[in-house]
Amino acid sequence: MQPDNPKHMLRNWKTGLVFMFLSGLILLFIIAPLAGMFIKTPLAQYSETFTDTELMSSIRLTLLCSLAGVVVFGIAAVPLSYVLARKDFPGKGIITGIVDLPVVIPHSAAGIAILGIVSRGTVIGRAGEAAGIQFVGGIAGIVLAMAFVSIPFLINAARDGFESVPEKLEKAALNLGASPWRVFFTISLPLAKRHVLTGLTMMWARGLSEFGAVVIIAYYPMVTPVLIWERFASFGLSYARPAAAVFVAVCLLVFIAMRLIAGQTARKG
Amino acid sequence: MLFIDNISISLGSFALKDISLQVNKGDYLALLGVSGAGKTVLLEVLAGLQKPDRGRILFEGRDITREKIQKRRIGLVYQDLSLFPHLRVFDNIAYPVRRKKVKSLDIKNRVAELASVMEVDHLLDRYPETLSGGEAQRVALARTLASEPDMLLLDEPLSKLDVKLKSELRALLGRIHKSGKTVIHVTHDFMEAATLATRVAVVENGRLLQHGTPEEVLRHPMNEFVARFSGIKNIFPCTVTQSPDDSGLCIAGIGGGMSVYFLGKGEKNEGFVMVPQEDIIVSEKPVDTSAINQVEGVIKESYLSGYGTEIVVDAGVEFVVSVSKSSREKLRLQPGKKVWLGFKASAVKFMKS
């Protein structure tokens, strides 16, 4: 008997039963509402929804805005993840906390905070206007809001990835005459690739589902989470549900596809 | 020439203290010490992967203490080899060669050349995780040689290999040395060091205890630690009971009711005596030779060692004696047999504690 081994612990049928029951309950809690949403939407409404140009263009806008956020802010965030994984410096705990801030604050508050720095009176707002970029009520604002709330997912995943790369391999590469720049791109990044790709996927997925921060910066152009909310508020549940079901389906497909690609690339690497 | 000038570095609870050492071009230096003695840290300091707190490193007349790692031309092969797991053997070896303006054909030729010298040409398409210990070791050596280092640092290169691979690789290291490379080889095995090295340095607790040729260190170990390290097994704590007489003969009690004669100078002392296992003569009866030390004992064990047979004889204290295969057969040296051991006073070494 090894009571501290969970495998053995679960052989006890009473314990096993309780654990299985609770696990099932939690899975049901996640699956049931989503499944219900799909089941309760009449089939005819799906085909109608696919011809709903307002919804379709909002889904395209949502996917692209989140992707833009990943490309612009995500790539710049990878070096920060590396620094957090490799360097010890005073105040590192504080920096780690700051990185997690967007996850813990209410997203409507995040929206208000971003609005505060990009609205028309501010330096950034004026600079943007001069360059023809509209933040408030514009695509740039949506990208900013999505990136703000989703960037911790990338930074944390990438940091875990870099931490998993043995420092000795980097030292060995330096010793073989490679520049630090080359070591990063040929050793550190390829070996952390799976984590970084997962982080990028998570960041994208989290960005497209953002409602609170986006709705405060830009009600129009309308991203899908805002559209779903608007239909619910104006017309009720049965109008909002098909749009929600289709958007969830699209998100799931994208998510699964990205996971597969990430998994395959990592194996090949 | 490499000149290590008073290097000190502390890393948490561990520290290297005032290490000074000179390694001449073409030397093969064995850096000896138990694990945790600071040998690996010293290699990392030389390669530039750790910054010393104090001291300087001069290499070929230049001060390289603050030199960039990639500019030092000092190749380090870690004990765990640190092959890049995501690259094939070919790309591992090619890693140092792949620089701007090097044509891919030149890279191919260089890798092929090194792979054939290291006898890994059949492994070029494999990933490191599929290699055996000996294969991985050769690949790591090839990769480091590809960076054309002026000096090669090897961290326990033979430790994880079986006897046959060990001797093959030892021969290979010998060839690399003969080709003109200066080598520093970290090990905890004196015999491994003695067979390859032209110089030996012993490190304990972050300090350099002794350095010299293998013979010097073997013949005149400066303390018990070095002696144990050099593979001499018969070391006994002792009390000198008789100061030297006219001929310089002293007597020391070594426990178990036994005393040994040795040549020495100075007064009564606590210390250690050491009897090299090759210097003990085994016979069935006490014999009249110049060996003044004669003791009777019973063979406890008999086993094969790297260089013949070793027997362990209990004579109040235990002696380990090297014998040849033929004398083992002739004298039927089996456990349980009574034998006499004889050794000269001049073979016994005394060290003050």
Coordinates of C-alpha atoms in Angstrom, one line a residue, chain B residues 198-326:
Chain B
T198 CA 51.5 15.8 -18.8
R199 CA 50.5 17.9 -15.8
V200 CA 48.2 17.2 -12.9
A201 CA 46.5 19.7 -10.6
V202 CA 44.6 18.7 -7.5
V203 CA 41.6 20.8 -6.3
E204 CA 39.8 20.4 -3.0
N205 CA 37.2 22.6 -1.5
G206 CA 37.8 25.3 -4.0
R207 CA 41.5 25.5 -3.4
L208 CA 44.4 24.3 -5.5
L209 CA 46.3 21.8 -3.4
Q210 CA 49.1 20.7 -5.6
H211 CA 50.3 20.6 -9.2
G212 CA 53.1 19.1 -11.1
T213 CA 53.8 16.1 -13.4
P214 CA 51.8 13.0 -12.7
E215 CA 55.0 11.3 -11.3
E216 CA 55.7 14.2 -8.9
V217 CA 52.2 14.1 -7.6
L218 CA 52.2 10.4 -7.3
R219 CA 55.6 10.1 -5.7
H220 CA 55.3 13.1 -3.4
P221 CA 51.7 13.7 -2.6
M222 CA 51.6 16.7 -0.3
N223 CA 48.8 15.4 2.0
E224 CA 46.5 12.5 2.6
F225 CA 43.8 13.8 0.4
V226 CA 46.1 14.0 -2.6
A227 CA 47.5 10.6 -1.8
R228 CA 44.1 9.0 -1.6
F229 CA 43.3 10.6 -4.9
S230 CA 46.3 9.3 -6.6
G231 CA 44.9 5.9 -6.2
I232 CA 47.3 4.8 -3.5
K233 CA 45.2 2.6 -1.2
N234 CA 47.4 1.7 1.7
I235 CA 47.1 4.8 3.8
F236 CA 47.2 4.5 7.6
P237 CA 46.9 7.1 10.3
C238 CA 50.0 6.6 12.5
T239 CA 51.9 7.8 15.5
V240 CA 55.7 8.0 15.1
T241 CA 57.1 6.1 18.1
Q242 CA 60.8 6.3 17.3
S243 CA 62.6 9.3 15.9
P244 CA 65.2 8.7 13.2
D245 CA 68.3 6.9 14.2
D246 CA 71.7 7.4 12.5
S247 CA 70.5 5.8 9.3
G248 CA 67.3 7.8 9.3
L249 CA 65.1 4.9 10.2
C250 CA 61.9 5.7 12.1
I251 CA 59.1 3.5 13.5
A252 CA 55.4 4.4 13.4
G253 CA 52.5 2.5 15.0
I254 CA 49.7 2.1 12.5
G255 CA 47.1 0.4 14.6
G256 CA 46.2 -3.2 14.8
G257 CA 49.3 -3.7 16.9
M258 CA 51.5 -3.1 13.8
S259 CA 54.5 -0.9 13.3
V260 CA 56.3 0.0 10.1
Y261 CA 59.8 1.2 9.5
F262 CA 60.3 4.2 7.3
L263 CA 62.9 6.7 6.4
G264 CA 62.2 10.1 7.8
K265 CA 63.5 13.2 9.5
G266 CA 62.1 15.2 12.4
E267 CA 60.5 14.3 15.7
K268 CA 57.7 12.2 17.0
N269 CA 54.5 13.1 15.1
E270 CA 50.9 12.2 14.3
G271 CA 50.4 11.6 10.6
F272 CA 49.8 9.2 7.9
V273 CA 52.0 6.5 6.3
M274 CA 51.4 5.3 2.8
V275 CA 52.6 2.1 1.2
P276 CA 52.3 2.0 -2.6
Q277 CA 50.5 -1.2 -3.5
E278 CA 53.1 -2.0 -6.3
D279 CA 55.9 -1.9 -3.8
I280 CA 54.8 -4.8 -1.6
I281 CA 56.3 -8.2 -2.2
V282 CA 54.1 -11.3 -1.4
S283 CA 55.7 -14.6 -0.3
E284 CA 54.7 -17.8 1.4
K285 CA 57.5 -17.6 4.0
P286 CA 59.4 -14.7 5.5
V287 CA 62.3 -14.0 3.2
D288 CA 65.7 -12.4 3.7
T289 CA 65.6 -9.4 1.5
S290 CA 66.3 -5.7 1.9
A291 CA 62.7 -5.3 2.9
I292 CA 62.8 -4.5 6.6
N293 CA 59.0 -4.5 7.0
Q294 CA 57.7 -8.1 7.2
V295 CA 54.2 -8.9 8.2
E296 CA 52.1 -12.0 8.2
G297 CA 48.4 -11.9 7.1
V298 CA 45.5 -13.7 5.6
I299 CA 44.1 -13.0 2.1
K300 CA 40.6 -11.7 2.5
E301 CA 39.8 -10.9 -1.1
S302 CA 41.3 -11.3 -4.6
Y303 CA 39.9 -9.5 -7.6
L304 CA 40.8 -8.3 -11.1
S305 CA 41.7 -4.6 -11.4
G306 CA 42.7 -2.5 -14.4
Y307 CA 46.3 -3.6 -14.4
G308 CA 46.3 -7.2 -13.1
T309 CA 45.1 -8.6 -9.8
E310 CA 44.6 -6.9 -6.5
I311 CA 44.6 -8.9 -3.2
V312 CA 43.5 -7.6 0.2
V313 CA 45.5 -9.0 3.0
D314 CA 44.4 -8.7 6.7
A315 CA 47.5 -8.3 8.8
G316 CA 45.9 -6.5 11.7
V317 CA 45.3 -3.7 9.3
E318 CA 44.3 -4.3 5.7
F319 CA 46.8 -3.9 2.9
V320 CA 45.9 -3.8 -0.8
V321 CA 48.6 -5.4 -3.0
S322 CA 49.0 -5.5 -6.7
V323 CA 50.2 -8.9 -8.1
S324 CA 50.6 -10.2 -11.6
K325 CA 48.4 -12.9 -12.9
S326 CA 51.3 -15.4 -13.0

